[in-house]
Amino acid sequence: MTSWQTLSRRSLGVTAVKSAGIAAPAGVVVARVASGLDWPVEGVVAACAAAAVLVVAGALVLDVLWLRATRWRLTGERLELRSGILHRKHRSVPRERIRSVDLKADPVLRLFGLAAVKVGTGEHASGEHDELTLDPLARQDAEKLRRTLLSLAGGQPPEGSLAELDWAWLRYAPLTVWTVAGGALVAGAAYKPLDALGLNPVKNGLADALWEWITERPWQAVPLLLGLNVLVGLVGAVAVFAEYWGRYRLEREPGRLRLTRGLLTTRSLTLAERRLRGVELVEGLLLRLGGGARVKAVATGLRKKDDEDVDDVSALTPPMPRELAVEVAERICGAPLPALRPRPAAARARRLRRAPAEIAVVAAVAAALDLLWLPSWIWLVAALDVPFSLGYALAEYRALAHGLGERHLVTRYGVAARRTVALDRDGVIGWTVTQSPFQRRLGLITVTATTAAGAGHYDVVDVGAEEGLELAARAVPGLLGPFLTTR
Amino acid sequence: MTALRPPRHRPDPRAVWWWTLQWLVFAAVLAVVAGALWVLLDPWWPAAAGGALTALVLVAAVVAPRAQYRFQRWEVTDQAVYTRKGWLWHTWRVAPMSRVQTVDTEQGPLQRAFGLANVKVTTASAQGAVMIEALDHGLAAELADKLTAITHATPGDAT
């Protein structure tokens, strides 16, 4: 494979279909303008057809030029790409630096048996030549190129499947805030396009009629609207889950994880284990109540770049049963996760003492609002805040836990989303220990492991001073130890 | 009982005057604001609040730098950089030599007046650099050279 090759010619078919998709709205716009001009019907149809043909033909001409200008080749040392119709570009990536080969195919590409291949070096710091896209190649060529570049022996099965989609997990799909936001979100998103089509619900009186109906029969209207809202949210959440996680599969290949997913638009993503520094178990509040969890990767160089590329490689699993998520996390880590220890009672006391201060602030705000203009029921909100603040303080305390495994430092925190982070002990690149005056009185400290991966630092908040220091000293032998004394 | 021992070295004694000057600049800005409130606003209490705040900052200008000087320490071993700072909110930081990416010295305009400099030790973490603050600038340059030499001699990929 050392000669220069072209991209797949079937790309023209894809372009034709996609540009026809764009041409349809163009035809509608022409039709609206033409109907205002009082033209005969045949004239309008002809104008629409002409507009559509123009769009498609233009796109096809551009694509032909693009295909003729684009050549790629794979030599023993490098993968090279020449492209550009007017502004010629020559990009070249050394093969030994290639860390990821990602495949992506939307429904149209799949219809023509094609896929786009994105080759990355995983070195985002090195600037512009860190990735290269071949869009599109024939599906089997793309798969072959992936195997060649990642030096996998042809046809050899991957080392092992870590997880595969079970459609029963669809029951976890609605357990997000988006379900509750559901219909309102869709209505908000639909407003702009409807307005563009001249169907503004505020202007044409639909909104007024709706408001009138709500104020006349609140006892029927409000529950009905809320129910509709949740129903839309449910359908949306299930649809998004199905499209995002359909055909989901997580496999381990030598030196990397391979993630394939997507019902309509299929994706195949790779994450080099060299970049992996641990895993994170995420349980959103609703998901946790439903007994589910997701697994995310804690890896270096995953920070979002400023392009349209939203493929989130760090999301390793869909929401799945918690036990299974733990099992997947342990298999990715290659070590069992340790049992977690709770924080000392002082940490709970600190949170409970902070609650009255929060309540006082809310009460003060309520008093101010009461004085200004709001009716006295604002005090009800302030009163409800008391159990909420205390409950939150306790929940926050219960979420806090830590542990030390044979290879990982584990810290758990968070109420809205409970996160259990298992950080590879080799991935710790420093310690920060902090103590506020309040913590000092209670004998607590906050130990922070700094790392190059994920959030950059992971905290063990409000741990007993002695326990926290010993945890850090044992997690990375020889780093904090020399600076400890026993008094 | 296990505890963190203090790092071996103190900042340069001139640091106290550098910090004091910073507080005084802050107090001066507040005083100007309070004065402006006095002239521009009819009610007397905004200006009085500004004045009270200025007085508080003046007290801090005397107390804080001395307390800070007593607590702030640093130490460099062949394995790690170790610092301690903050007189109310204590912070200890450790960065191993094998993970150090760059070592720089910095000097602000006020520091130059006192002949002081900071040594900034950067690792690959988003947590930010470990700063050894307010050293004699000759010592800072020497220390930066020494740190650079040690990090070059220590194997590690810094991530």
XYZ file of C-alpha atoms in Angstrom:
646
model
C 0.000 0.000 0.000
C 2.681 2.512 -0.873
C 1.109 4.078 -3.971
C -1.137 7.137 -3.773
C -4.781 6.217 -3.473
C -8.067 8.048 -3.869
C -10.991 8.301 -1.485
C -14.038 6.227 -2.339
C -15.887 7.413 -5.468
C -19.151 6.401 -3.839
C -18.750 9.648 -1.932
C -20.552 11.231 -4.905
C -23.686 9.272 -4.048
C -23.484 10.509 -0.463
C -23.072 14.089 -1.649
C -26.060 13.743 -3.985
C -28.322 12.470 -1.194
C -27.141 15.026 1.368
C -27.341 17.992 -1.005
C -30.830 16.863 -2.038
C -31.645 17.078 1.665
C -30.463 20.683 1.652
C -32.177 21.374 -1.694
C -35.637 20.508 -0.348
C -35.784 23.486 2.073
C -34.265 25.652 -0.687
C -37.189 24.611 -2.889
C -39.642 25.557 -0.141
C -38.077 29.010 0.193
C -38.279 29.515 -3.586
C -41.893 28.369 -3.509
C -42.770 30.919 -0.801
C -41.100 33.757 -2.701
C -42.672 32.670 -6.007
C -46.164 32.360 -4.573
C -45.868 35.970 -3.442
C -45.070 36.953 -7.046
C -48.379 35.642 -8.399
C -46.725 33.173 -10.840
C -48.514 30.320 -12.605
C -48.278 26.930 -10.884
C -46.011 25.424 -13.568
C -43.657 28.360 -13.165
C -43.405 27.797 -9.395
C -42.732 24.078 -9.859
C -40.109 24.796 -12.499
C -38.396 27.372 -10.278
C -38.312 24.938 -7.345
C -36.933 22.152 -9.478
C -34.312 24.472 -10.969
C -33.224 25.606 -7.517
C -32.952 22.000 -6.309
C -31.005 20.873 -9.381
C -28.644 23.832 -9.011
C -27.872 22.983 -5.372
C -27.272 19.280 -6.102
C -25.209 19.920 -9.225
C -23.079 22.509 -7.442
C -22.384 20.132 -4.571
C -21.504 17.301 -6.986
C -19.071 19.487 -8.970
C -17.334 20.534 -5.749
C -17.147 16.918 -4.601
C -15.668 15.764 -7.938
C -13.003 18.461 -7.656
C -12.367 17.481 -4.030
C -12.058 13.773 -4.873
C -9.676 14.544 -7.747
C -7.545 16.735 -5.509
C -7.347 14.273 -2.613
C -4.796 11.452 -2.471
C -3.514 9.458 0.466
C -0.874 6.805 0.971
C 0.538 4.614 3.662
C 4.279 3.952 3.565
C 6.361 1.972 5.968
C 6.935 5.053 8.123
C 4.147 7.534 7.506
C 0.508 8.083 6.642
C 0.249 10.953 4.168
C -2.658 12.998 2.838
C -2.660 15.547 0.003
C -5.849 17.574 -0.294
C -7.361 20.944 -1.115
C -8.907 22.259 -4.321
C -7.299 25.689 -4.338
C -5.300 25.770 -1.130
C -3.205 22.604 -1.370
C -2.275 20.864 1.840
C 0.095 18.011 2.514
C -0.237 16.367 5.869
C 1.864 13.538 7.144
C 1.770 11.607 10.408
C 4.576 9.254 11.518
C 3.078 5.792 12.015
C 4.765 5.143 15.343
C 2.998 8.181 16.810
C -0.505 7.068 15.776
C -2.514 6.274 18.914
C -6.107 6.243 17.749
C -7.967 5.349 14.568
C -11.623 6.285 14.835
C -14.347 5.314 12.382
C -17.582 7.231 11.977
C -20.492 6.646 9.603
C -23.778 8.523 9.524
C -26.849 6.772 8.006
C -26.120 8.084 4.490
C -22.504 6.934 4.581
C -23.683 3.547 5.851
C -26.205 3.286 3.004
C -23.276 3.489 0.577
C -21.067 1.178 2.651
C -18.644 3.957 3.609
C -16.988 5.306 6.751
C -14.892 8.344 7.677
C -11.541 7.526 9.271
C -9.924 9.876 11.772
C -6.330 9.147 12.689
C -4.981 10.786 15.854
C -1.662 10.885 17.623
C -3.172 11.707 20.991
C -0.672 14.541 21.369
C -2.955 17.510 21.480
C -0.190 19.743 22.730
C 1.882 19.318 19.585
C -0.363 21.572 17.518
C -2.038 21.229 14.151
C -0.607 17.999 12.771
C -2.102 15.839 15.468
C -4.883 14.352 13.387
C -5.826 13.499 9.857
C -9.200 12.525 8.380
C -9.911 10.302 5.375
C -13.533 10.985 4.500
C -14.810 8.631 3.170
C -13.293 5.213 2.544
C -15.115 1.993 1.754
C -16.140 0.361 5.032
C -13.842 -2.674 4.677
C -10.882 -0.507 3.566
C -11.456 1.681 6.623
C -11.511 -1.350 8.908
C -8.384 -2.765 7.206
C -6.551 0.551 7.559
C -7.484 0.660 11.246
C -6.061 -2.811 11.822
C -2.888 -2.016 9.859
C -2.248 1.283 11.613
C -2.850 -0.114 15.074
C -0.712 -3.143 14.093
C -3.353 -5.708 14.892
C -2.789 -9.013 13.129
C -5.370 -9.449 10.357
C -8.566 -11.130 11.451
C -7.327 -11.868 14.961
C -10.169 -11.424 17.439
C -9.820 -8.704 20.073
C -8.544 -9.713 23.493
C -11.882 -9.604 25.141
C -15.198 -7.903 25.341
C -15.605 -5.775 28.479
C -19.237 -4.852 27.973
C -21.975 -5.117 25.396
C -25.344 -3.400 25.185
C -28.285 -5.039 26.870
C -31.483 -3.320 25.693
C -32.878 -3.820 29.210
C -30.612 -0.884 30.184
C -33.022 1.317 28.296
C -34.895 1.544 31.605
C -32.074 3.777 32.931
C -32.380 6.163 29.965
C -35.131 8.377 31.467
C -33.300 8.749 34.799
C -31.791 12.146 34.013
C -32.870 15.732 34.639
C -33.465 16.042 30.901
C -36.561 13.897 31.249
C -38.068 16.374 33.685
C -37.012 19.310 31.535
C -38.327 17.296 28.549
C -41.201 18.988 26.793
C -40.184 22.505 27.805
C -36.790 21.869 26.218
C -38.345 20.626 22.971
C -40.772 23.549 22.895
C -37.851 25.957 23.362
C -35.847 24.282 20.617
C -38.814 24.205 18.229
C -39.645 27.911 18.680
C -36.909 29.250 16.368
C -37.612 26.982 13.340
C -41.371 27.512 13.701
C -40.825 31.260 13.849
C -38.716 31.044 10.659
C -41.577 29.239 8.902
C -43.961 32.007 9.905
C -45.731 29.951 12.585
C -44.803 32.026 15.626
C -47.049 30.699 18.439
C -46.856 33.981 20.381
C -47.897 36.115 17.390
C -50.662 33.888 16.039
C -52.497 33.765 19.337
C -51.878 30.102 20.140
C -49.911 30.987 23.267
C -52.630 33.384 24.433
C -55.302 30.730 23.918
C -53.175 28.229 25.859
C -52.666 30.668 28.733
C -56.380 31.403 28.859
C -57.156 27.700 28.999
C -54.648 27.189 31.856
C -56.043 30.065 33.935
C -59.630 28.934 33.375
C -59.141 25.263 34.317
C -55.897 25.066 36.279
C -56.781 21.765 37.977
C -57.056 19.948 34.657
C -54.585 21.933 32.592
C -51.539 21.961 34.881
C -51.319 18.193 35.558
C -52.043 17.497 31.890
C -49.264 19.831 30.740
C -46.826 18.445 33.314
C -47.689 14.906 32.218
C -47.207 15.841 28.573
C -43.896 17.457 29.464
C -42.636 14.293 31.154
C -43.982 12.104 28.334
C -42.060 14.106 25.727
C -39.011 13.952 27.995
C -39.335 10.177 28.335
C -39.623 9.625 24.600
C -36.724 11.992 23.958
C -34.476 10.384 26.566
C -35.168 6.889 25.242
C -34.584 8.006 21.644
C -31.288 9.710 22.529
C -30.137 6.663 24.497
C -31.002 4.338 21.592
C -29.218 6.471 19.000
C -26.157 7.142 21.174
C -25.711 3.701 22.720
C -27.275 1.335 20.161
C -24.802 -1.393 19.026
C -22.647 -0.424 22.043
C -19.606 -2.590 22.652
C -16.453 -2.047 24.681
C -13.463 -4.263 23.926
C -9.881 -4.478 25.043
C -7.305 -4.670 22.272
C -3.579 -4.871 22.957
C -2.672 -1.549 24.576
C -6.024 0.129 24.018
C -9.754 0.146 24.591
C -12.102 0.104 21.624
C -15.562 1.603 21.966
C -18.156 1.081 19.231
C -21.603 2.615 19.484
C -24.405 4.357 17.601
C -27.652 3.062 16.166
C -27.950 5.298 13.096
C -24.595 7.066 13.088
C -22.062 4.402 14.022
C -18.791 5.255 15.704
C -15.689 3.326 16.578
C -13.389 5.077 19.051
C -10.057 4.104 20.563
C -8.459 5.089 23.831
C -4.808 4.154 24.344
C -4.306 2.577 27.773
C -1.042 4.533 27.976
C -3.252 7.600 28.471
C -5.573 5.977 31.006
C -5.021 7.052 34.632
C -8.088 5.488 36.169
C -11.853 5.292 35.940
C -14.789 7.148 37.408
C -18.166 5.737 38.398
C -20.845 8.408 37.931
C -24.283 8.053 39.541
C -26.618 10.960 38.838
C -29.206 11.425 41.590
C -32.098 9.835 39.652
C -29.856 7.151 38.165
C -28.565 6.248 41.635
C -32.087 5.932 43.010
C -32.776 3.581 40.082
C -29.728 1.468 40.935
C -27.703 2.442 37.864
C -24.281 3.934 37.164
C -22.033 4.952 34.266
C -18.301 4.430 33.842
C -16.083 7.248 32.584
C -12.396 7.197 31.739
C -9.911 9.345 33.642
C -7.378 9.905 30.875
C -4.857 12.498 29.737
C -5.397 14.662 26.662
C -9.180 14.250 26.557
C -9.928 17.898 27.085
C -12.375 19.220 24.508
C -10.776 21.007 21.641
C -12.391 23.913 19.852
C -13.868 21.997 16.965
C -17.232 20.493 16.135
C -15.990 17.115 17.252
C -18.161 16.103 20.180
C -17.281 12.405 20.284
C -16.804 11.895 23.975
C -14.271 9.106 24.329
C -14.319 9.363 28.101
C -17.886 7.999 28.375
C -17.015 4.324 28.392
C -20.412 2.836 29.181
C -24.086 3.786 28.975
C -26.077 3.890 32.213
C -26.143 0.257 33.365
C -26.845 -1.707 36.548
C -24.501 -0.544 39.265
C -22.946 -3.963 40.005
C -22.156 -4.398 36.330
C -20.657 -0.898 36.125
C -18.381 -1.728 39.066
C -17.368 -4.967 37.362
C -16.543 -3.171 34.091
C -14.594 -0.511 36.009
C -12.574 -3.197 37.804
C -11.825 -5.015 34.555
C -10.650 -1.786 32.913
C -8.486 -1.050 35.961
C -7.181 -4.606 36.044
C -7.540 -4.637 39.840
C -10.401 -4.899 42.323
C -11.575 -1.626 43.838
C -10.985 -1.415 47.594
C -13.647 -1.238 50.271
C -14.352 2.397 51.137
C -14.071 3.983 54.559
C -16.417 6.724 55.827
C -15.159 10.085 57.097
C -14.902 10.872 60.813
C -18.006 12.203 62.588
C -16.336 15.640 62.695
C -16.884 15.907 58.940
C -20.621 15.442 59.490
C -20.606 17.948 62.344
C -18.886 20.472 60.066
C -21.588 20.083 57.417
C -24.452 20.286 59.945
C -22.956 23.437 61.455
C -22.695 25.008 58.032
C -26.410 24.335 57.344
C -27.762 27.007 59.781
C -25.608 29.620 58.081
C -27.141 28.703 54.723
C -30.631 28.766 56.226
C -29.926 32.224 57.708
C -28.935 33.506 54.261
C -32.123 32.120 52.698
C -34.205 33.632 55.540
C -32.526 37.006 55.051
C -33.260 36.906 51.321
C -36.871 35.950 52.086
C -37.186 38.857 54.532
C -35.825 41.277 51.948
C -38.225 39.966 49.270
C -41.141 40.127 51.699
C -40.322 43.766 52.452
C -40.027 44.624 48.786
C -42.936 43.159 46.890
C -43.375 39.413 47.128
C -46.324 38.018 49.128
C -45.745 36.321 52.474
C -45.763 32.795 51.031
C -42.084 33.398 50.313
C -41.626 32.454 53.980
C -42.931 28.985 53.161
C -40.004 28.539 50.777
C -37.627 29.663 53.508
C -39.222 27.190 55.954
C -38.906 24.332 53.455
C -35.223 25.218 53.136
C -34.568 24.054 56.719
C -35.137 20.289 56.162
C -33.561 20.621 52.708
C -30.323 22.151 54.046
C -30.017 19.623 56.858
C -30.854 16.716 54.544
C -28.340 17.926 51.997
C -25.643 18.215 54.660
C -26.243 14.608 55.729
C -26.387 13.338 52.133
C -23.141 15.140 51.395
C -21.491 13.514 54.389
C -22.779 10.046 53.451
C -21.403 10.439 49.908
C -17.881 11.093 51.220
C -15.663 8.010 51.376
C -12.142 6.970 50.465
C -10.016 3.873 50.109
C -6.674 2.602 48.933
C -6.491 -0.370 46.555
C -3.441 -2.279 45.398
C -3.152 0.031 42.400
C -5.677 2.794 42.969
C -6.557 5.657 45.254
C -10.342 5.868 45.480
C -12.366 8.901 46.524
C -16.147 9.252 46.493
C -18.114 12.520 46.710
C -21.142 14.425 45.416
C -24.894 14.487 45.972
C -26.400 15.630 42.640
C -23.991 13.292 40.899
C -22.168 10.847 43.137
C -18.712 10.230 41.688
C -16.406 7.426 42.693
C -12.993 8.117 41.212
C -10.360 5.375 41.136
C -7.101 7.128 40.328
C -4.083 5.069 39.345
C -1.483 5.594 42.089
C 1.212 5.891 39.405
C -0.817 8.725 37.896
C -0.491 10.941 41.003
C 1.983 13.729 40.202
C 1.875 15.618 43.488
C -0.067 16.345 46.668
C -1.777 19.413 48.016
C -2.886 19.393 51.645
C -5.126 22.204 52.879
C -6.575 23.067 56.271
C -8.952 25.925 57.017
C -9.294 27.416 60.521
C -12.567 25.462 60.943
C -10.958 22.203 59.867
C -8.055 22.848 62.237
C -10.417 22.996 65.210
C -12.045 19.700 64.180
C -8.786 17.910 63.337
C -9.680 17.553 59.663
C -7.715 18.180 56.463
C -8.360 18.060 52.726
C -5.903 15.922 50.777
C -5.749 16.561 47.030
C -4.011 14.248 44.576
C -2.882 16.180 41.512
C -2.745 14.384 38.186
C -2.321 15.106 34.493
C -5.586 13.331 33.660
C -9.291 14.053 33.897
C -10.195 16.932 36.224
C -6.490 17.536 37.013
C -6.965 17.009 40.730
C -9.072 14.740 42.923
C -9.885 15.711 46.500
C -10.368 13.744 49.679
C -12.307 16.438 51.560
C -12.522 16.578 55.358
C -10.590 13.431 56.170
C -9.113 12.971 59.643
C -5.733 14.763 59.655
C -3.670 11.724 60.562
C -5.607 9.284 58.383
C -5.434 11.609 55.380
C -1.670 12.055 55.613
C -1.105 8.325 56.019
C -3.401 7.651 53.058
C -1.326 9.973 50.867
C 1.955 8.576 52.159
C 0.904 4.979 51.458
C -0.669 5.783 48.046
C 2.618 7.045 46.588
C 5.529 5.649 48.622
C 8.438 8.031 49.081
C 6.656 11.213 48.009
C 4.919 12.625 51.091
C 6.555 10.233 53.556
C 9.887 12.094 53.966
C 7.988 15.206 55.082
C 5.977 13.526 57.830
C 6.901 13.402 61.502
C 5.455 11.386 64.328
C 5.056 13.543 67.376
C 0.693 11.365 65.954
C 1.515 11.806 62.277
C 1.793 15.348 61.004
C 3.480 17.307 58.242
C 6.792 18.708 59.416
C 7.585 22.310 58.444
C 9.787 22.709 55.349
C 13.355 23.751 56.253
C 13.702 27.246 54.787
C 12.003 30.596 55.317
C 11.412 33.223 52.631
C 13.786 36.211 52.536
C 13.045 38.592 55.489
C 12.469 41.415 52.987
C 9.271 39.527 52.041
C 7.570 41.085 55.100
C 8.064 44.566 53.656
C 6.978 43.429 50.202
C 3.710 42.014 51.598
C 3.207 45.091 53.800
C 3.593 47.344 50.769
C 0.989 45.270 48.879
C -1.492 45.710 51.754
C -0.718 49.445 51.916
C -1.382 49.841 48.190
C -4.716 48.065 48.741
C -5.489 50.373 51.704
C -4.608 53.424 49.599
C -7.030 52.350 46.847
C -9.779 51.846 49.456
C -9.041 55.233 51.019
C -9.406 56.920 47.616
C -12.722 55.130 47.051
C -13.949 56.142 50.526
C -12.915 59.741 49.834
C -14.776 59.708 46.518
C -17.907 58.376 48.288
C -17.640 61.184 50.839
C -17.488 63.820 48.121
C -20.036 62.329 45.695
C -22.757 60.813 47.883
C -25.138 62.594 50.168
C -25.603 59.954 52.913
C -22.598 59.701 55.190
C -22.620 55.949 55.830
C -21.096 54.592 52.542
C -18.030 56.736 53.142
C -17.907 55.662 56.797
C -18.052 51.993 55.765
C -15.243 52.635 53.278
C -13.228 54.331 56.002
C -13.775 51.444 58.423
C -12.699 48.956 55.771
C -9.566 51.019 55.123
C -8.739 50.981 58.848
C -9.217 47.189 58.897
C -6.870 46.747 55.958
C -4.298 48.959 57.701
C -4.444 46.657 60.725
C -4.056 43.662 58.411
C -1.058 45.383 56.808
C 0.691 45.188 60.178
C -0.506 41.738 61.299
C -0.833 39.612 58.148
C 2.692 39.881 56.659
C 4.279 38.920 59.993
C 1.958 35.962 60.497
C 2.545 34.917 56.894
C 6.311 35.143 57.316
C 6.139 32.915 60.367
C 4.171 30.233 58.530
C 5.525 30.322 54.985
C 8.345 27.817 54.313
C 9.952 25.917 51.454
C 12.306 23.020 50.895
C 13.892 21.260 47.933
C 15.251 17.719 48.169
C 16.616 15.495 45.408
C 13.185 13.844 45.192
C 10.671 16.647 45.641
C 9.752 20.311 46.074
C 7.862 20.974 49.324
C 6.128 24.246 50.291
C 3.887 25.540 53.066
C 1.915 28.785 52.944
C -1.210 30.680 54.016
C -1.501 31.941 57.614
C -5.232 31.255 58.148
C -5.944 28.726 55.416
C -2.854 26.479 55.492
C -1.653 24.854 52.274
C 1.134 22.309 51.923
C 2.221 21.211 48.444
C 4.546 18.463 47.247
C 5.683 17.926 43.654
C 8.060 15.071 42.797
C 11.113 15.904 40.667
C 10.252 13.150 38.186
C 7.015 14.948 37.257
C 8.382 18.512 36.973
C 7.951 20.000 33.495
C 9.414 23.486 33.742
C 11.159 25.650 36.325
C 10.922 29.455 35.987
C 11.761 32.495 38.051
C 9.371 35.448 38.189
C 9.709 38.956 39.534
C 6.933 41.542 39.811
C 7.657 45.293 39.814
C 7.260 45.616 43.597
C 9.421 42.543 44.134
C 12.178 44.034 41.976
C 12.247 47.041 44.279
C 12.993 44.704 47.193
C 15.370 42.425 45.215
C 13.014 39.445 45.564
C 11.891 36.753 43.098
C 9.625 33.674 42.959
C 10.535 30.235 41.666
C 7.657 28.596 39.773
C 7.712 24.802 39.421
C 5.208 23.514 36.858
C 3.878 19.948 36.583
C 1.374 18.527 34.077
C -1.553 19.010 36.460
C -4.388 21.494 36.083
C -3.934 22.247 39.801
C -1.341 24.885 38.884
C 2.328 25.432 39.565
C 4.045 25.040 42.930
C 5.377 28.470 43.853
C 8.355 29.170 46.095
C 7.653 32.806 46.957
C 9.800 35.759 47.922
C 13.391 34.537 47.777
C 16.443 36.756 47.315
C 16.577 37.015 43.526
C 20.143 35.711 43.328
C 19.160 32.701 45.417
C 16.036 32.194 43.252
C 18.117 32.052 40.055
C 20.552 29.649 41.689
C 17.706 27.460 42.941
C 16.021 27.411 39.507
C 19.316 26.257 37.937
C 19.708 23.578 40.564
C 16.101 22.382 40.101
C 16.508 22.256 36.337
C 19.672 20.180 36.757
C 17.930 17.776 39.154
C 14.864 17.363 36.918
C 17.103 16.608 33.934
C 18.923 13.978 35.959
C 15.665 12.409 37.206
C 13.979 9.972 34.813
C 10.242 10.358 34.236
C 7.811 11.444 31.545
C 6.246 14.234 33.606
C 2.673 12.946 33.286
